[in-house]
C-alpha positions as semicolon CSV with decimal commas, in nm:
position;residue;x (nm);y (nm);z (nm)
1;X;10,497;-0,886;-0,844
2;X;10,768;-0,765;-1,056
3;X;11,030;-0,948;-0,847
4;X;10,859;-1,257;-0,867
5;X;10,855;-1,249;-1,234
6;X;11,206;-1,169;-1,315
7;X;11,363;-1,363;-1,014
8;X;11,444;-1,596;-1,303
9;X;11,553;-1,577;-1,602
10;X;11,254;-1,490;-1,868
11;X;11,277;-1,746;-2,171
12;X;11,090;-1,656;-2,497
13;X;10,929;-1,909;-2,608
14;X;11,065;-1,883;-3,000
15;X;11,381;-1,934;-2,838
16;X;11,360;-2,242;-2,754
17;X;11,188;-2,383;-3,038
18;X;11,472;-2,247;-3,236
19;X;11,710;-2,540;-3,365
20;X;11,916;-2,636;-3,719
21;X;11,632;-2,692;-3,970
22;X;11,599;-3,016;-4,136
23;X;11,616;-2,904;-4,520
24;X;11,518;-3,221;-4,669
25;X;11,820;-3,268;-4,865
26;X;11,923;-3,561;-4,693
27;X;11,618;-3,702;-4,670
28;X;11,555;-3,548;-4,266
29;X;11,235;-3,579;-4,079
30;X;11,061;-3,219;-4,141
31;X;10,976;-3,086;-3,802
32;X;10,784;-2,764;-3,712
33;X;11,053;-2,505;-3,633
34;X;11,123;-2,183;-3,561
35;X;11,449;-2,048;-3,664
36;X;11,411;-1,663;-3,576
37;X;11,379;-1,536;-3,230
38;X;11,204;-1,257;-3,346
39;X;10,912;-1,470;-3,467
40;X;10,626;-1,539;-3,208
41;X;10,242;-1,678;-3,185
42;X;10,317;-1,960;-3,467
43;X;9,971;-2,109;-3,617
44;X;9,844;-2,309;-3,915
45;X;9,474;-2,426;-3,883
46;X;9,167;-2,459;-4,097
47;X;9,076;-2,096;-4,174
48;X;8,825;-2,008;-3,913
49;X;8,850;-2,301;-3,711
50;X;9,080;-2,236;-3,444
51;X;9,086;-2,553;-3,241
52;X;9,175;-2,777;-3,506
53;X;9,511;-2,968;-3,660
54;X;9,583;-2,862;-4,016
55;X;9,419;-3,072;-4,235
56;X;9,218;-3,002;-4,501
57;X;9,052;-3,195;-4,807
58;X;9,253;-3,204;-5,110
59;X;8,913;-3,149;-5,361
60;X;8,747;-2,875;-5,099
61;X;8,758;-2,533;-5,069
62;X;8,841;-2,534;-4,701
63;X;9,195;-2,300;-4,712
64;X;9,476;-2,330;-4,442
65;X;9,590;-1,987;-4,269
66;X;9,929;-1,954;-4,183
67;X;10,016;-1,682;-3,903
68;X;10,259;-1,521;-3,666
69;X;10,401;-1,198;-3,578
70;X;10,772;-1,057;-3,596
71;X;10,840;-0,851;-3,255
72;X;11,139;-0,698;-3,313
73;X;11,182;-0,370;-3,545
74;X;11,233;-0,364;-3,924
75;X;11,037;-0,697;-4,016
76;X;11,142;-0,848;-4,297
77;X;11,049;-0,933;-4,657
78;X;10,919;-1,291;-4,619
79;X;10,852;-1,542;-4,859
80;X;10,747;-1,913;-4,850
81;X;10,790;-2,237;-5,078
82;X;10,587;-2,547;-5,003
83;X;10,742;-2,946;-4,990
84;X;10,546;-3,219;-5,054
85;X;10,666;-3,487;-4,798
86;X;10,617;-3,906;-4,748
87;X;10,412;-4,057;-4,474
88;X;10,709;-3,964;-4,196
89;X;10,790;-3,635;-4,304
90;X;11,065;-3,670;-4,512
91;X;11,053;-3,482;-4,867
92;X;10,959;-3,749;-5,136
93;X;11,108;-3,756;-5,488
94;X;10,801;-3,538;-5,645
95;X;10,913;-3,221;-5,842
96;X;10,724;-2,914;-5,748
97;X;10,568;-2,917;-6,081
98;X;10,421;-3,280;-5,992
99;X;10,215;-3,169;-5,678
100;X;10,167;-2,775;-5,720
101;X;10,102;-2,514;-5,934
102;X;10,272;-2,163;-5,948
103;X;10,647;-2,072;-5,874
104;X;10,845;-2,227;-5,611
105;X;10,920;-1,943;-5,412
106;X;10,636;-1,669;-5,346
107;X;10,638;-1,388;-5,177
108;X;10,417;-1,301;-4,863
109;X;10,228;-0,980;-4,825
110;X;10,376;-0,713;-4,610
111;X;10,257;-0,743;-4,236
112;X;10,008;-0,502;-4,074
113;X;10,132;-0,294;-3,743
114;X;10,008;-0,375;-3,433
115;X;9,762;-0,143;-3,283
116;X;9,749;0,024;-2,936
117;X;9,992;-0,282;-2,783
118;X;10,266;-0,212;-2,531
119;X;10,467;-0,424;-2,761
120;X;10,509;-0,333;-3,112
121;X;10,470;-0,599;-3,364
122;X;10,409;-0,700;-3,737
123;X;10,154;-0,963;-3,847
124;X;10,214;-1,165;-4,097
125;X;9,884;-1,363;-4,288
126;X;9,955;-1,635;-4,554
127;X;9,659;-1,877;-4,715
128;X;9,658;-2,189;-4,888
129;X;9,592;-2,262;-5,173
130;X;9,608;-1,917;-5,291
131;X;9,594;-1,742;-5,664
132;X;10,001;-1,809;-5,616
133;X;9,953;-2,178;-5,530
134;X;9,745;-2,463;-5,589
135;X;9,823;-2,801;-5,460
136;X;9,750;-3,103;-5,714
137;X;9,793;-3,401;-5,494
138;X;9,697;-3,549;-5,149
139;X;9,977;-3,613;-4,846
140;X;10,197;-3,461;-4,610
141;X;10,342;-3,112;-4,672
142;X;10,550;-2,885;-4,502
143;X;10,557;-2,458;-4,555
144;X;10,869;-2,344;-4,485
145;X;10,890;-1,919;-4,448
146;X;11,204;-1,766;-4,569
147;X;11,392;-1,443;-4,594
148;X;11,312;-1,330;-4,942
149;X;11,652;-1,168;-4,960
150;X;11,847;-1,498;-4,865
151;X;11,555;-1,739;-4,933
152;X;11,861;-2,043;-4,775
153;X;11,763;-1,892;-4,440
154;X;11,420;-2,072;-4,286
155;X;11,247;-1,865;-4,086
156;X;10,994;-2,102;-3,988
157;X;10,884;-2,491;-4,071
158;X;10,552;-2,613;-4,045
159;X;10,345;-2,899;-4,128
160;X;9,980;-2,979;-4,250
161;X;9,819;-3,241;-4,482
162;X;9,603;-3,266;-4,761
163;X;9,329;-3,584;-4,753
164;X;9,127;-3,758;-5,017
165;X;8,881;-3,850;-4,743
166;X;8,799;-4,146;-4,992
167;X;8,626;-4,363;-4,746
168;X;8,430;-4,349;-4,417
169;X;8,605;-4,453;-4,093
170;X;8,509;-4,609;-3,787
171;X;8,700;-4,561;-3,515
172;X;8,631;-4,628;-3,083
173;X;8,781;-4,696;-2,757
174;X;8,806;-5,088;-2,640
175;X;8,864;-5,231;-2,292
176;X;9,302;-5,276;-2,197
177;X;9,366;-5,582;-2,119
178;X;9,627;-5,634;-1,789
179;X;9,722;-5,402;-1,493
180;X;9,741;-5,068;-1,729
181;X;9,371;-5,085;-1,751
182;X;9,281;-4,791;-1,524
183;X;9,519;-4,558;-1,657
184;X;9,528;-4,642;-2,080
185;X;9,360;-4,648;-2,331
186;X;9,312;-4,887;-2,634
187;X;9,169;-4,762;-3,019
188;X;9,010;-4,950;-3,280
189;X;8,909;-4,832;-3,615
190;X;8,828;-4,963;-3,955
191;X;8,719;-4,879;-4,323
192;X;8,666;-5,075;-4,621
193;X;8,914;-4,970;-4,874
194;X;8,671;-5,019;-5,192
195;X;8,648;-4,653;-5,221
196;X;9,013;-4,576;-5,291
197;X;8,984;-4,811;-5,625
198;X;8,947;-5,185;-5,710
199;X;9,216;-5,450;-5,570
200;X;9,339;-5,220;-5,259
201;X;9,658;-5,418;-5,131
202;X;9,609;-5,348;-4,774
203;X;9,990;-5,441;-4,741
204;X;10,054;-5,073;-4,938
205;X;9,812;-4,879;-4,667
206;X;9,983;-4,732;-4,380
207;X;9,787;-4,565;-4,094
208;X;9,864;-4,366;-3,796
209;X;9,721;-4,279;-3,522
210;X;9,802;-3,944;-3,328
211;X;9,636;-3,855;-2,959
212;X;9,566;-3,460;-2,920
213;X;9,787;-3,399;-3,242
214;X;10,096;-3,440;-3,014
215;X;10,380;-3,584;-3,244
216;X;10,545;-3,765;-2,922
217;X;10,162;-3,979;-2,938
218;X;10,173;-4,119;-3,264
219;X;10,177;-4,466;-3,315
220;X;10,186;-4,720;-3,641
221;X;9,920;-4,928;-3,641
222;X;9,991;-5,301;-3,718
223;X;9,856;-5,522;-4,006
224;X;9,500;-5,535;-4,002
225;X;9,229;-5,804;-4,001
226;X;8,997;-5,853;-4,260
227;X;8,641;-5,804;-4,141
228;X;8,300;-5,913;-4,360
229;X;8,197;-5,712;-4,658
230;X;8,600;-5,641;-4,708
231;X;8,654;-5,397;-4,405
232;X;9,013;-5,351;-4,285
233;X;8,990;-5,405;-3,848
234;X;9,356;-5,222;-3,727
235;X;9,425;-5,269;-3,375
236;X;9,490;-5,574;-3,130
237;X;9,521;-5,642;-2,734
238;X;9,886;-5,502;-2,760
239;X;9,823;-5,171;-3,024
240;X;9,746;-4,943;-3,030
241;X;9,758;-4,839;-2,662
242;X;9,794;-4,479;-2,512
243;X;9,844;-4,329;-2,178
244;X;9,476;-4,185;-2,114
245;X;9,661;-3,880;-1,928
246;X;9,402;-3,588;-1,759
247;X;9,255;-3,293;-1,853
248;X;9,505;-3,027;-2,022
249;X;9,561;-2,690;-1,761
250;X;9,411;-2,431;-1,910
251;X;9,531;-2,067;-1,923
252;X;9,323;-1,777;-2,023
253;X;9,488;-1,468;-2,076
254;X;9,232;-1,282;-2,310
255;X;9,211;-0,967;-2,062
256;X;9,526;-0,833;-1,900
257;X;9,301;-0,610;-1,737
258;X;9,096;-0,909;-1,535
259;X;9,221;-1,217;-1,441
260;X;9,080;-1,504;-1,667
261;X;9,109;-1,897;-1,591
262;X;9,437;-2,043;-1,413
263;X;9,583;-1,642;-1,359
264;X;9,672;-1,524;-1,019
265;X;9,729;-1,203;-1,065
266;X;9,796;-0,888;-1,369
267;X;10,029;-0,648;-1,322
268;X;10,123;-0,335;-1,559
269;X;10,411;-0,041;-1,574
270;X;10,643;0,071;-1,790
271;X;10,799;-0,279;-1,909
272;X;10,402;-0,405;-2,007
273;X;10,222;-0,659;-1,846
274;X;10,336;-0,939;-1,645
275;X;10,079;-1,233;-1,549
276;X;10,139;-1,468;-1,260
277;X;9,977;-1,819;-1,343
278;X;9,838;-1,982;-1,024
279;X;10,091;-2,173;-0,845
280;X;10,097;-2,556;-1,022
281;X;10,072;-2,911;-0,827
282;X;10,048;-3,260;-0,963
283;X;9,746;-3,373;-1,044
284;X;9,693;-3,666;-0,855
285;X;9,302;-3,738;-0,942
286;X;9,123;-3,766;-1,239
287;X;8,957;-3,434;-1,324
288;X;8,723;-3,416;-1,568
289;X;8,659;-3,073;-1,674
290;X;8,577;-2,982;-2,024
291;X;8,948;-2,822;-2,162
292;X;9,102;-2,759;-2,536
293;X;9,253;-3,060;-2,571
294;X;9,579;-2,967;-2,646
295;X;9,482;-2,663;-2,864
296;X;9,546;-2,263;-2,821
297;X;9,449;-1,969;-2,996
298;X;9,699;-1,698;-2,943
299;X;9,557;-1,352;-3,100
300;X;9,204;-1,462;-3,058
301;X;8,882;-1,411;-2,820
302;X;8,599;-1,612;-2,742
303;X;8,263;-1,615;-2,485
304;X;8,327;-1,885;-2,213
305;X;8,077;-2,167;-2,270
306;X;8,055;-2,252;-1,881
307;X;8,413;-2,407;-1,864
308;X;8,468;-2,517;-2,164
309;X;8,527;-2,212;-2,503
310;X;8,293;-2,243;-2,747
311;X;8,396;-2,189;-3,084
312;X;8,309;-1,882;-3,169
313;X;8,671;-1,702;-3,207
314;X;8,714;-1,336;-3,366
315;X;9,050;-1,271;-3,436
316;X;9,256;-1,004;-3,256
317;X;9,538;-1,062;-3,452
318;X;9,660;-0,689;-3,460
319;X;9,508;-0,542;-3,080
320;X;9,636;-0,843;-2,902
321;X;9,918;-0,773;-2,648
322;X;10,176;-0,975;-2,517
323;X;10,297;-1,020;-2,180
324;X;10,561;-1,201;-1,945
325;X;10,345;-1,499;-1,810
326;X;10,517;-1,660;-1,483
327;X;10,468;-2,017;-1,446
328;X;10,576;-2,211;-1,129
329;X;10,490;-2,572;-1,040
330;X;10,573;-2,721;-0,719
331;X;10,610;-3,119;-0,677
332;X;10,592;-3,378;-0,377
333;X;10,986;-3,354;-0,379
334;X;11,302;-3,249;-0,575
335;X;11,314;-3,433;-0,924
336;X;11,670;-3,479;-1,029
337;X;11,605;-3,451;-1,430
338;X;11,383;-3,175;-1,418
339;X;11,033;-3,042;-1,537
340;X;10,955;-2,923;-1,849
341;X;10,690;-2,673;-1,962
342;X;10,470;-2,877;-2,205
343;X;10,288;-2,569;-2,392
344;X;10,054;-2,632;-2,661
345;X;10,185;-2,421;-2,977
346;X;9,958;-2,391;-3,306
347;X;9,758;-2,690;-3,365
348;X;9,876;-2,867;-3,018
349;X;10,254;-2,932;-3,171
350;X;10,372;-2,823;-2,834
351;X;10,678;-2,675;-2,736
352;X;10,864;-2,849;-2,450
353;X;11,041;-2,571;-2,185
354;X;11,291;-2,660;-1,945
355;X;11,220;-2,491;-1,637
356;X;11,442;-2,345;-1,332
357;X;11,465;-2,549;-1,003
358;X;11,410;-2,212;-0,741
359;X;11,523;-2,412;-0,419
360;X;11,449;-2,122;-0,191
361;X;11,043;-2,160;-0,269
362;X;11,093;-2,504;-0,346
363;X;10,955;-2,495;-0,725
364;X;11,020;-2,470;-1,080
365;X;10,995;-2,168;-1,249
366;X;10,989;-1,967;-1,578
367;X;10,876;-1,669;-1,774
368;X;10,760;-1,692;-2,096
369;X;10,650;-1,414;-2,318
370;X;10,297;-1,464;-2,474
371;X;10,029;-1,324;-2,706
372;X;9,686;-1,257;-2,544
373;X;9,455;-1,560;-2,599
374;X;9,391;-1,917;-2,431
375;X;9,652;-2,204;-2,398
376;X;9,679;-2,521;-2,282
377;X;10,031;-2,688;-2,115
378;X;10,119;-3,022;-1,930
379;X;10,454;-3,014;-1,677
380;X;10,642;-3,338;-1,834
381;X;10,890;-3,550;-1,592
382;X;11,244;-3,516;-1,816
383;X;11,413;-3,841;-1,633
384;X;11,272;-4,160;-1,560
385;X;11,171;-4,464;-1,797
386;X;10,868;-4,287;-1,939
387;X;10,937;-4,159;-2,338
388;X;10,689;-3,962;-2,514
389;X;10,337;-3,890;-2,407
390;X;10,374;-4,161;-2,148
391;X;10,618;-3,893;-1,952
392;X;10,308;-3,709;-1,881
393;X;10,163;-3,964;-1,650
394;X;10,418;-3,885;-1,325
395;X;10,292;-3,519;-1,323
396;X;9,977;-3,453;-1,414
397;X;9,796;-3,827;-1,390
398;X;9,685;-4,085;-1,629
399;X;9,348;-4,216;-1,635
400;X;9,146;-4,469;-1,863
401;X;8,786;-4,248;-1,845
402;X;8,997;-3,946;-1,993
403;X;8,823;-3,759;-2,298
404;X;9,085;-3,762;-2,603
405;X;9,055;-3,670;-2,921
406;X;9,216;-3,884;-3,180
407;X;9,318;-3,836;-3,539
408;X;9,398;-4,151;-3,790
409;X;9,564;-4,078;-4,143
410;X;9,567;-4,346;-4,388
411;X;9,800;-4,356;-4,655
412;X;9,839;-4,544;-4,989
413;X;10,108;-4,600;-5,188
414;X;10,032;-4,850;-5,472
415;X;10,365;-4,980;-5,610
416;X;10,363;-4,774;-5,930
417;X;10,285;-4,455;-5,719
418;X;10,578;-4,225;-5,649
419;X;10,453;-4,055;-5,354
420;X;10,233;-4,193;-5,062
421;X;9,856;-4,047;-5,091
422;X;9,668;-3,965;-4,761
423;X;9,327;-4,142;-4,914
424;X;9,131;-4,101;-4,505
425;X;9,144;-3,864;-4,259
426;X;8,949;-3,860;-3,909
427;X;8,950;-3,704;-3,599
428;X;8,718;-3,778;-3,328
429;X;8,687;-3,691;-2,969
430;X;8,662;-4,039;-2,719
431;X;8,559;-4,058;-2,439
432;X;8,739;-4,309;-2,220
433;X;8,531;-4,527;-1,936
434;X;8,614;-4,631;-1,605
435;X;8,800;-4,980;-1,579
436;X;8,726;-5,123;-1,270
């Protein structure tokens, strides 16, 4: 089992989200990073709900919790400052005294140990808004974590959003015209704009629409129509239309003492645990098993609900372990670009891992090192004409009566505002049909 494992070379996963940070200065797209291979197990969500992108109402009292833990020894001082960002991501010409209030660089509290874990580690626990912090306008944001001593050096970048929720949407799947039919899927939605003030221009609303929370499947939606009663219709026979895809693989690793959903096999000795993930094939028909769409929760437990987790997580954050997890996926053939490793990190912002081409066992292989908890991941086709989510398709399938879920954001920017607001916010799960 050992051999298996380290035939290859094991990759961290931090490592290879590690990259040069977009600061904002000149006006970059903010991305979530990490910039520290010491950092691991990455996640901003709702506080206590685990399978969910990080969005909150701007008027609630719903809190985002920001974790992760530092694996190697002597953790560092860490502290944080918060950038309020336009529709793409890109820091907007707000001063920090125009969207928060407190000081622009904050300290985070000093992590807690791990407990009884083959492999030591500090936890570190940030919340938002906090009696630091408290965020005065709607829109994107981005948290960037920084060493207090050198606060230049980003740790880690992340994203989340603030909504108005001002108005109700509507939002459903409708039939795709053509041959991509049976394998893609078309979205509607609407709203009347009343409730964001009188005289809405819908030429200064922008809305997206995201599939899974996967940044590489988000589309712009085009001008809308105008509907009785003054409701805004966005989407035509052309937009927007996604790849329906299949069910996320699913990889419990809660006990490394019994092997949980997609594992092979657990073994343990003096270098910790090491978990083989059953061997990996494309998926060449639709399966339609309840999965996490796209979600994980590293450092958490949960009580199967027949396949499918329920949602009752308690958090582990401290006792969970981490092991070497051995993926391998075999295809039909040889695939001269390569595969990558499409593991959902946080709130389904995945992490895309080149894999190994073993030609002696004809697969692709590598080793990751991961925190006890449930994942999802996708093998992705590198070459080819397919870009973005529609790489997916070649590996793992794409079908039209695939279950989704699907978030819009709607923003305003009226042309005295100085910053785009994000007035609606919706995510919904659809469920696709069968085009025949």
């Amino acid at each position: 089992m050992r051999r298996i494992l380290f035939a290859i070379v094991g990759l961290m996963l931090p490592l290879w989200a590690m990259g040069q940070p977009g600061t904002g200065q000149n006006g970059d797209v903010l991305r979530n990073e990490v910039l520290d291979s010491g950092v691991a197990s990455v996640q901003l969500i709702p506080e206590g709900r685990v399978l969910a992108p990080p969005v909150v109402t701007l008027s609630g009292t719903e809190r985002l919790h920001l974790s992760f833990d530092y694996v190697r020894p002597n953790p560092p001082q860490l502290a944080y400052r918060i950038l309020h960002c336009d529709r793409s991501w890109r820091p907007d010409r707000l001063l920090p005294s125009d969207y928060m209030r407190g000081f622009e660089l904050n300290y985070i509290a000093s992590p807690s140990p791990s407990v009884a874990t083959t492999v030591p580690f500090s936890h570190y626990e940030l919340r938002l808004p906090n009696p630091d912090v408290e965020l005065l306008v709607s829109g994107n944001y981005v948290v960037q974590v920084v060493d207090a001593s050198a606060p230049g050096r980003i740790i880690i970048q992340w994203r989340f959003a603030l909504s108005e929720d001002l108005m109700p949407i509507a939002m459903a799947l409708a039939a795709v015209p053509g041959e991509r039919r049976a394998s893609h899927q078309r979205v509607e939605l609407s709203f009347n704009p009343q409730g964001i003030g009188e005289g809405v221009d819908p030429w200064n609303l922008q809305v997206y629409l995201m599939q899974n929370w996967d940044v590489d499947c988000m589309q712009t939606l085009p001008a809308p129509k105008l509907q009785g009663g003054g409701r805004l219709l966005y989407g035509d026979q052309i937009q927007p239309i996604f790849p329906g895809g299949n069910r996320w693989r699913v990889l419990d690793i809660q006990d490394l003492n019994t092997p949980g959903v997609g594992v092979a096999r657990i073994a343990h000795d003096v270098d910790g645990y090491m978990v083989e993930v059953e061997p990996d094939r494309p998926l060449i028909r639709f399966d339609d098993r309840p999965n996490l769409h796209g979600y994980c929760a590293p450092g958490y437990a949960a009580r199967w609900g027949g396949p499918l987790l329920d949602t009752r997580f308690n958090s582990q954050a401290e006792s969970a372990d981490y092991a070497w997890v051995y993926f391998s996926f075999r295809p039909q053939a040889y695939i001269a670009g390569g595969v990558e490793l499409y593991l959902a990190s946080g709130a389904a912002q995945g992490d895309r891992i080149p894999m190994r081409y073993n030609a002696v066992r004809e697969q692709y292989e590598v080793s990751l090192r991961l925190k006890q908890g449930v994942y999802s991941y996708r093998y992705v086709q590198v070459s080819g004409m397919l870009q973005g989510c529609e790489a997916v398709c070649p590996l793992e399938g794409c079908f039209s009566e695939t279950t989704n879920e699907y978030a819009a954001l709607v923003y305003y920017c009226a042309p005295a505002d100085r910053y785009d607001r994000l007035v609606g916010f919706l995510r919904k799960d659809l469920q696709g049909f069968k085009a025949y």
